[in-house]
PDB file of C-alpha atoms in Angstrom:
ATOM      1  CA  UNK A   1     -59.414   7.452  45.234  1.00 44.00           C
ATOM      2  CA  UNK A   2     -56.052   5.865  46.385  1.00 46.00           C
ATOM      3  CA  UNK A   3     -55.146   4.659  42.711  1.00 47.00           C
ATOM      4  CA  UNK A   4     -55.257   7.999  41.507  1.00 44.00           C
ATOM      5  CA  UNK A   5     -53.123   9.236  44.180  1.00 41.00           C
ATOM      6  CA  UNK A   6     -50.679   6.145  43.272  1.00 39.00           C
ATOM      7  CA  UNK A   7     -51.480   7.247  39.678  1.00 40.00           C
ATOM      8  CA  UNK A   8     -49.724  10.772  40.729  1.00 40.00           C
ATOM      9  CA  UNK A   9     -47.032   9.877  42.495  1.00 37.00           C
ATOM     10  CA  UNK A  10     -45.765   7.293  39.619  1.00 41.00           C
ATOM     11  CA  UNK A  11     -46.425  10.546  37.462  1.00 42.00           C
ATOM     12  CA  UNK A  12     -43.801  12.621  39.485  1.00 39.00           C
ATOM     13  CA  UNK A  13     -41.042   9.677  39.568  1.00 44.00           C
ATOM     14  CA  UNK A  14     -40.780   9.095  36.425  1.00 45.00           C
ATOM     15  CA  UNK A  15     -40.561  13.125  35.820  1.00 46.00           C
ATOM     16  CA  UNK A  16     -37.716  12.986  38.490  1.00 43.00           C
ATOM     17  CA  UNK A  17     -35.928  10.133  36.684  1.00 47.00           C
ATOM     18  CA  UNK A  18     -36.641  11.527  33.376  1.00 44.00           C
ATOM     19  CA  UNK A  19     -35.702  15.146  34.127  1.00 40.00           C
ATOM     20  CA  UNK A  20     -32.083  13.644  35.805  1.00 44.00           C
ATOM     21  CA  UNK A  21     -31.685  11.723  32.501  1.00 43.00           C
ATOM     22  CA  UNK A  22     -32.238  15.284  30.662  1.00 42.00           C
ATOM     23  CA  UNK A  23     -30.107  16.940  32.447  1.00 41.00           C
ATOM     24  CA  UNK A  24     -27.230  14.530  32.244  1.00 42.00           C
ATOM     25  CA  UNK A  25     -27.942  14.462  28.522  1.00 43.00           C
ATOM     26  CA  UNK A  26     -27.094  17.713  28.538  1.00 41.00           C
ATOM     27  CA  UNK A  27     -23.908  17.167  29.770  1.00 41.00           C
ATOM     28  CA  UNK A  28     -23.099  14.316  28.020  1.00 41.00           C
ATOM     29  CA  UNK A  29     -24.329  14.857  24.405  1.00 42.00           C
ATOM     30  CA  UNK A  30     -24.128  18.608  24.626  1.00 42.00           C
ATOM     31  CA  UNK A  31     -20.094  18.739  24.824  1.00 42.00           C
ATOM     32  CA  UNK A  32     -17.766  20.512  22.626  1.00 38.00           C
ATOM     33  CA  UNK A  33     -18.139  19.323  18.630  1.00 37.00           C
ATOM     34  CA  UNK A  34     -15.092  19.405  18.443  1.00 34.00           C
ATOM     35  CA  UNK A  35     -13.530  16.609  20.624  1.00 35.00           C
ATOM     36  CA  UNK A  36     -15.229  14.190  18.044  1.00 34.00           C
ATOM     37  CA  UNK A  37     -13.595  15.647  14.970  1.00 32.00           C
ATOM     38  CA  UNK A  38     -10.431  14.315  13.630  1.00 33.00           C
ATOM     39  CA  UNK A  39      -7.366  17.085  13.682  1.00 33.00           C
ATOM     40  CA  UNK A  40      -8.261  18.753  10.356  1.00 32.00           C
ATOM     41  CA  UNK A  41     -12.068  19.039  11.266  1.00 33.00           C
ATOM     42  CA  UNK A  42     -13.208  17.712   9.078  1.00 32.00           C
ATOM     43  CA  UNK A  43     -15.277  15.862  11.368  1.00 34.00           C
ATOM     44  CA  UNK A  44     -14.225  12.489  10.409  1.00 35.00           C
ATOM     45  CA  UNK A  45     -14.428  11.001  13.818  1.00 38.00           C
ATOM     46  CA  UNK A  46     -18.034  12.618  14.145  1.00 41.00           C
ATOM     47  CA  UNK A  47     -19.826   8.961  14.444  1.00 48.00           C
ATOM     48  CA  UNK A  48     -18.222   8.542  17.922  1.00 57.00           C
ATOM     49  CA  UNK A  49     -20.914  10.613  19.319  1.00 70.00           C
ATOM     50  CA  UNK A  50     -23.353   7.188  18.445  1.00 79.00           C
ATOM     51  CA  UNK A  51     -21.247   5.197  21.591  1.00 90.00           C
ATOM     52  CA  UNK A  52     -21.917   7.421  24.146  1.00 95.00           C
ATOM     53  CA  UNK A  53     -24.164   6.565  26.848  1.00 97.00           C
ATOM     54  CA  UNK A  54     -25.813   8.073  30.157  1.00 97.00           C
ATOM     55  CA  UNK A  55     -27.547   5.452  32.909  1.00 96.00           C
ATOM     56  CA  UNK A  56     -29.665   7.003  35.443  1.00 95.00           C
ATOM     57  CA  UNK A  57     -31.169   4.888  38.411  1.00 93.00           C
ATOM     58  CA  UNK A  58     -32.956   5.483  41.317  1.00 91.00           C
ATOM     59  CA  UNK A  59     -34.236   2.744  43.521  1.00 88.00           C
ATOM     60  CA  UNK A  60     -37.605   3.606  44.502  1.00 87.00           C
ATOM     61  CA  UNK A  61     -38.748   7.750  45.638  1.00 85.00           C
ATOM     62  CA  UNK A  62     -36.214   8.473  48.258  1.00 84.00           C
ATOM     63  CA  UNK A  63     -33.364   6.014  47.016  1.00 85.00           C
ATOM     64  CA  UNK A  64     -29.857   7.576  46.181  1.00 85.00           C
ATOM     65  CA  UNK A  65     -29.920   8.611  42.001  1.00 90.00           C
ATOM     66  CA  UNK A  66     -26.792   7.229  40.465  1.00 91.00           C
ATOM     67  CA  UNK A  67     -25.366   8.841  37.168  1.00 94.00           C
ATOM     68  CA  UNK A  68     -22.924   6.697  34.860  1.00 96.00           C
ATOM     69  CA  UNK A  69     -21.949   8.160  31.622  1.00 97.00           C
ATOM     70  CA  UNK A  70     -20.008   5.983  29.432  1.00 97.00           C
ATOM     71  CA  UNK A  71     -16.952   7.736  26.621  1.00 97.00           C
ATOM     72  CA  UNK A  72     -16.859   5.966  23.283  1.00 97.00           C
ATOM     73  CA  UNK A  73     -13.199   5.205  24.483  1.00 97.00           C
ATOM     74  CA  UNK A  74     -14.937   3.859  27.169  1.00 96.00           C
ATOM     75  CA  UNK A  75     -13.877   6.002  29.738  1.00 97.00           C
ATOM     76  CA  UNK A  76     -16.669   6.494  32.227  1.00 96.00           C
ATOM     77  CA  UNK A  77     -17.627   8.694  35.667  1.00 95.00           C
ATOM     78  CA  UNK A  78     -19.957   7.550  37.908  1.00 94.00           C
ATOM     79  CA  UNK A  79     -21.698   9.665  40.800  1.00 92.00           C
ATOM     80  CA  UNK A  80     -22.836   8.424  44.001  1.00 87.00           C
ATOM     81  CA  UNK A  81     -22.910   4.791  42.528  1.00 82.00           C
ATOM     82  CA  UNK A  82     -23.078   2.772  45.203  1.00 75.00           C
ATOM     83  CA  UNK A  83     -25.421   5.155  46.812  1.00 74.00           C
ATOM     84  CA  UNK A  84     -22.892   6.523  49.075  1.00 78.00           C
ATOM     85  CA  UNK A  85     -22.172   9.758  47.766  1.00 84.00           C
ATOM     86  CA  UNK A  86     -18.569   9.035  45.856  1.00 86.00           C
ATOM     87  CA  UNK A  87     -17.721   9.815  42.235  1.00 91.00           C
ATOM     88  CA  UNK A  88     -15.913   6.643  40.537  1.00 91.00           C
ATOM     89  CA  UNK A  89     -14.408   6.884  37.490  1.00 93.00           C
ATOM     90  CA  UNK A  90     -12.635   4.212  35.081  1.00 94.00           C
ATOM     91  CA  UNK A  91     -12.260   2.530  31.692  1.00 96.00           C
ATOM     92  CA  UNK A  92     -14.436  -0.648  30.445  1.00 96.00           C
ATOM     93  CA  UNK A  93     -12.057  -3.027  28.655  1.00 96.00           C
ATOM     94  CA  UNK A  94     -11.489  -3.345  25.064  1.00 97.00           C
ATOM     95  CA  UNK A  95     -13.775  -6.345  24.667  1.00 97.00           C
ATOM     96  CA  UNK A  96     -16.445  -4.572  26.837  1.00 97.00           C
ATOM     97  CA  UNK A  97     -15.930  -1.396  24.630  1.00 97.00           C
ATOM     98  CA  UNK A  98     -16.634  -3.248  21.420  1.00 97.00           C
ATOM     99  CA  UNK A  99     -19.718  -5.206  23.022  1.00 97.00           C
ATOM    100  CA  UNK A 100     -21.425  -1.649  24.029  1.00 97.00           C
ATOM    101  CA  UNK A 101     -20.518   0.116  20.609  1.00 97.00           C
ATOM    102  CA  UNK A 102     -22.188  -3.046  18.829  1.00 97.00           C
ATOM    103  CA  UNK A 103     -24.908  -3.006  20.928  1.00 97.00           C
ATOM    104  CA  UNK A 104     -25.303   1.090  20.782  1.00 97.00           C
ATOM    105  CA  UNK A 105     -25.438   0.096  16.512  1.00 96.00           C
ATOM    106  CA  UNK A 106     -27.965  -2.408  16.628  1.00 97.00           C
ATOM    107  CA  UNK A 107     -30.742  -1.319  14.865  1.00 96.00           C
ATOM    108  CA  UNK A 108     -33.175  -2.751  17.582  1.00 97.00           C
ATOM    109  CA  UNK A 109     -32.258  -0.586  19.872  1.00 97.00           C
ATOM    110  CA  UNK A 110     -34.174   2.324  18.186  1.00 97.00           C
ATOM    111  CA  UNK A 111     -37.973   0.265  18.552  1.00 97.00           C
ATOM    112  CA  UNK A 112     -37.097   0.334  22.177  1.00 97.00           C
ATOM    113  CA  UNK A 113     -36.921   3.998  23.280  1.00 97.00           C
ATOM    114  CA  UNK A 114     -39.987   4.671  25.706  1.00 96.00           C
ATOM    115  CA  UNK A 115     -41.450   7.238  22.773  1.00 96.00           C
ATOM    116  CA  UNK A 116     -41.743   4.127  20.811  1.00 96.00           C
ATOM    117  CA  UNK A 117     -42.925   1.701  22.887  1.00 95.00           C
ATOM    118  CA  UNK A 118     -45.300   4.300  24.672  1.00 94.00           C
ATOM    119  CA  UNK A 119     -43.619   3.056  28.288  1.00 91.00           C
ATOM    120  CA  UNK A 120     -45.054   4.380  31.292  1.00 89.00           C
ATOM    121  CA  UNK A 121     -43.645   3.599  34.928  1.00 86.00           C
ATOM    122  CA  UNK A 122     -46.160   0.817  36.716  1.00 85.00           C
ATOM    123  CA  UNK A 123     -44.303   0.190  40.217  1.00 88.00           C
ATOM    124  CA  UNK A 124     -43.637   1.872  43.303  1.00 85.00           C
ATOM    125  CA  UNK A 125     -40.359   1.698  45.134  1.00 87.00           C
ATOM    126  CA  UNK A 126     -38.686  -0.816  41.918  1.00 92.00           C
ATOM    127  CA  UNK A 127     -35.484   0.010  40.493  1.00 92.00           C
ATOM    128  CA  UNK A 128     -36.071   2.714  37.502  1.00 94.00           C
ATOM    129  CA  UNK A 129     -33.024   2.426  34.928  1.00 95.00           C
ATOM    130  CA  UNK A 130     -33.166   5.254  32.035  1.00 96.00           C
ATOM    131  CA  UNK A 131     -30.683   4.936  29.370  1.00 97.00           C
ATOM    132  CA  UNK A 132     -30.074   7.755  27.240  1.00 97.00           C
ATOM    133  CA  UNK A 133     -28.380   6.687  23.771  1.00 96.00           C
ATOM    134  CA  UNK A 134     -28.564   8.869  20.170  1.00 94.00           C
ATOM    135  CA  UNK A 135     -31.685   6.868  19.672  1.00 96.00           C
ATOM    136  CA  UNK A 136     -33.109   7.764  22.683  1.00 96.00           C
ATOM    137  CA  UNK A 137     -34.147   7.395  26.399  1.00 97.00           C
ATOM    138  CA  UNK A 138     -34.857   4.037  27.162  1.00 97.00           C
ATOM    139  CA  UNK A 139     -36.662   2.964  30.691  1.00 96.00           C
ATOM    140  CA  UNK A 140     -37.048  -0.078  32.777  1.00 94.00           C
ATOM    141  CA  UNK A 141     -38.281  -1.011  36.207  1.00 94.00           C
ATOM    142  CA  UNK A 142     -37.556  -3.919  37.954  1.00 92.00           C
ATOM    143  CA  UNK A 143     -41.172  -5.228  38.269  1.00 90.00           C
ATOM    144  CA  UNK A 144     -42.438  -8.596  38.327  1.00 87.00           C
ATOM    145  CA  UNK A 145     -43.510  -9.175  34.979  1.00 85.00           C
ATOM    146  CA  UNK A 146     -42.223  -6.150  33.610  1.00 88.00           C
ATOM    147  CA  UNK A 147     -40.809  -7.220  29.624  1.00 87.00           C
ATOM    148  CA  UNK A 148     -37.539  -5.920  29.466  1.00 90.00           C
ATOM    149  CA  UNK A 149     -35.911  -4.128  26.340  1.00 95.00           C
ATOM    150  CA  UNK A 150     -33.605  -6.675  25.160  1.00 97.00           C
ATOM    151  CA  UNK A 151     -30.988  -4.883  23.790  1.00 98.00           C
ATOM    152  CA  UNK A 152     -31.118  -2.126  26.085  1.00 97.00           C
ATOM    153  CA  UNK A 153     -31.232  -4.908  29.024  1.00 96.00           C
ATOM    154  CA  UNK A 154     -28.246  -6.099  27.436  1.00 97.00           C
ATOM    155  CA  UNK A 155     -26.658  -2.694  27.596  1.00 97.00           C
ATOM    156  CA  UNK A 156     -27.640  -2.282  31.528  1.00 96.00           C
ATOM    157  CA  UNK A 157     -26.182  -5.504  31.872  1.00 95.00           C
ATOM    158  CA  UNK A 158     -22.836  -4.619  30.207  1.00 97.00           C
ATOM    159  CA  UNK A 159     -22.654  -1.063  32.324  1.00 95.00           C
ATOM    160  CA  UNK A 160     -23.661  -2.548  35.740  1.00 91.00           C
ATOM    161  CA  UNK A 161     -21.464  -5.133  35.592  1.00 92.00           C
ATOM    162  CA  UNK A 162     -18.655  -3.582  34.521  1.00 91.00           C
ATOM    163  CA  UNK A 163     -18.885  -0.238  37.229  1.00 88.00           C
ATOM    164  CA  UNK A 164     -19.221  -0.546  40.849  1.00 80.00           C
ATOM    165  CA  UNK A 165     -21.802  -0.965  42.690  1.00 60.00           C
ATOM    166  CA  UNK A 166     -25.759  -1.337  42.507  1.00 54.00           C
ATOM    167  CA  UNK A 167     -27.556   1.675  44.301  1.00 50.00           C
ATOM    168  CA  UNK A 168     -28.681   0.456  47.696  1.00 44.00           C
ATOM    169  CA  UNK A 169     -31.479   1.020  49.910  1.00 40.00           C
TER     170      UNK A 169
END
């Protein structure tokens, strides 16, 4: 009976984590159509939309959530990101801008959203990472033998590094 009751709490993480994700979506891919159209609109600069990205984490069920969604100018806003309750904003660098916009293009990245791969959440109090791209949202756990997206890793990587903080415990 307990691994069913394991089997339903997993269940209601990952709809935590994934409902956070949808809702920052919202915010982030939902903006006004207008801010990525060139002065004429004509909608020239339209693409831009492609290198924008959302990271949601949570470390384990009563960890803080942080929220860090990346510009394509690579501007970015980050709440409660070192799990103390602060909004950070900044700007990645030009070379870290041009990594994240060739890894947002790579046409990997699409084979690793968790519709394609089928991903379900296995651990219990791990670190649960949720990228949201145009292709998709993308999920990872920090579990022992866990096989990590490797472009998305790469991305998580790029974003974690370059913004404060890790949530903590």
């Amino acid at each position: 009976m307990a691994p069913t009751q394991w089997f339903r709490v997993l269940t209601v993480c990952a709809g935590a984590v994934v409902l956070a994700v949808t809702l920052t979506a919202c915010s982030v891919f939902a903006g006004d159509e207008t801010s990525t159209r060139d002065p004429k609109g004509t909608g020239a600069g339209g693409s831009s939309g492609a290198n924008r990205v959302s990271l949601v984490q949570k470390l384990g069920q009563d960890g803080p959530l942080r929220s860090l969604d990346v510009e394509p100018d690579g501007r970015w806003k980050c709440d409660d990101c070192a799990g103390d309750g602060v909004t950070s904003t900044g700007t990645l660098k030009p070379e870290q801008v041009q990594r994240l916009h060739g890894l947002l293009a790579d046409p990997r990245l699409a084979q690793e959203t968790d519709q394609v791969r089928q991903y379900r959440a296995t651990c219990i109090d791990a670190l649960t990472s949720s990228l949201l791209t145009t292709v998709g949202l993308i999920t990872s756990q920090d579990c022992p033998g866990e096989e990590r997206p490797p472009v998305a890793y790469e991305i998580l990587l790029l974003l974690t590094q370059a913004t404060p903080a890790e949530p903590t415990a």
